[in-house]
């Protein structure tokens, strides 16, 4: 379904669509010996926050203080 849910309504193992704001990026590195870029973002809405590990193109698509649609 395309219904948007909140962080507080997430159920483990169940798919969800969320509109989240990138609060901070705490780790940003290129994996040694590869071309893989990895960053750890704290994403949240008014009900809570989640930690999101982004790789490669995802890193470039997330900007701190900007909203984004996250789907699983």
mmCIF file of C-alpha atoms in Angstrom:
data_model
loop_
_atom_site.group_PDB
_atom_site.id
_atom_site.type_symbol
_atom_site.label_atom_id
_atom_site.label_comp_id
_atom_site.label_asym_id
_atom_site.label_seq_id
_atom_site.Cartn_x
_atom_site.Cartn_y
_atom_site.Cartn_z
ATOM 1 C CA UNK A 1 0.000 0.000 0.000
ATOM 2 C CA UNK A 2 1.085 3.617 -0.550
ATOM 3 C CA UNK A 3 -0.197 4.766 2.853
ATOM 4 C CA UNK A 4 2.332 6.845 4.780
ATOM 5 C CA UNK A 5 2.917 5.796 8.389
ATOM 6 C CA UNK A 6 4.886 7.200 11.320
ATOM 7 C CA UNK A 7 7.996 5.947 13.109
ATOM 8 C CA UNK A 8 5.957 5.140 16.229
ATOM 9 C CA UNK A 9 3.633 2.931 14.139
ATOM 10 C CA UNK A 10 6.394 0.797 12.590
ATOM 11 C CA UNK A 11 5.981 -2.962 13.002
ATOM 12 C CA UNK A 12 9.087 -5.202 12.641
ATOM 13 C CA UNK A 13 8.951 -7.251 9.440
ATOM 14 C CA UNK A 14 6.129 -5.193 7.928
ATOM 15 C CA UNK A 15 6.580 -2.909 4.904
ATOM 16 C CA UNK A 16 5.971 0.807 5.394
ATOM 17 C CA UNK A 17 6.250 4.202 3.687
ATOM 18 C CA UNK A 18 7.432 7.128 5.793
ATOM 19 C CA UNK A 19 8.138 10.815 5.248
ATOM 20 C CA UNK A 20 11.209 11.525 7.375
ATOM 21 C CA UNK A 21 13.601 14.402 7.955
ATOM 22 C CA UNK A 22 17.337 13.732 7.992
ATOM 23 C CA UNK A 23 18.394 14.925 11.456
ATOM 24 C CA UNK A 24 22.119 14.172 11.249
ATOM 25 C CA UNK A 25 24.826 12.222 9.451
ATOM 26 C CA UNK A 26 27.205 10.732 12.012
ATOM 27 C CA UNK A 27 29.492 8.535 9.903
ATOM 28 C CA UNK A 28 30.535 9.050 6.302
ATOM 29 C CA UNK A 29 33.324 6.945 4.838
ATOM 30 C CA UNK A 30 34.568 5.105 1.791
ATOM 31 C CA UNK A 31 35.134 1.413 2.531
ATOM 32 C CA UNK A 32 38.848 0.685 2.234
ATOM 33 C CA UNK A 33 39.769 -1.293 -0.873
ATOM 34 C CA UNK A 34 36.453 -0.632 -2.601
ATOM 35 C CA UNK A 35 34.406 2.139 -4.160
ATOM 36 C CA UNK A 36 31.600 1.730 -1.622
ATOM 37 C CA UNK A 37 30.553 4.885 0.221
ATOM 38 C CA UNK A 38 28.700 4.376 3.515
ATOM 39 C CA UNK A 39 26.952 6.894 5.775
ATOM 40 C CA UNK A 40 24.835 6.548 8.924
ATOM 41 C CA UNK A 41 21.873 8.913 9.109
ATOM 42 C CA UNK A 42 19.457 9.642 11.919
ATOM 43 C CA UNK A 43 16.025 10.071 10.286
ATOM 44 C CA UNK A 44 12.883 11.073 12.115
ATOM 45 C CA UNK A 45 9.387 12.457 12.240
ATOM 46 C CA UNK A 46 7.335 14.001 15.057
ATOM 47 C CA UNK A 47 6.846 10.551 16.657
ATOM 48 C CA UNK A 48 10.429 9.216 16.779
ATOM 49 C CA UNK A 49 13.725 8.512 15.024
ATOM 50 C CA UNK A 50 15.396 5.609 13.221
ATOM 51 C CA UNK A 51 18.995 4.909 12.266
ATOM 52 C CA UNK A 52 19.502 4.383 8.519
ATOM 53 C CA UNK A 53 22.652 3.028 6.879
ATOM 54 C CA UNK A 54 22.954 4.476 3.387
ATOM 55 C CA UNK A 55 25.310 3.289 0.660
ATOM 56 C CA UNK A 56 26.562 4.765 -2.600
ATOM 57 C CA UNK A 57 23.775 6.695 -4.442
ATOM 58 C CA UNK A 58 21.609 6.789 -1.311
ATOM 59 C CA UNK A 59 24.281 8.872 0.470
ATOM 60 C CA UNK A 60 24.060 11.553 -2.227
ATOM 61 C CA UNK A 61 20.242 11.612 -2.106
ATOM 62 C CA UNK A 62 19.955 12.373 1.630
ATOM 63 C CA UNK A 63 20.554 15.906 2.891
ATOM 64 C CA UNK A 64 20.486 16.862 6.577
ATOM 65 C CA UNK A 65 17.454 19.056 7.412
ATOM 66 C CA UNK A 66 15.596 17.929 4.261
ATOM 67 C CA UNK A 67 12.550 15.646 4.111
ATOM 68 C CA UNK A 68 12.515 12.428 2.122
ATOM 69 C CA UNK A 69 10.124 9.574 1.361
ATOM 70 C CA UNK A 70 11.413 6.247 2.641
ATOM 71 C CA UNK A 71 9.735 3.017 1.538
ATOM 72 C CA UNK A 72 10.371 -0.616 2.338
#
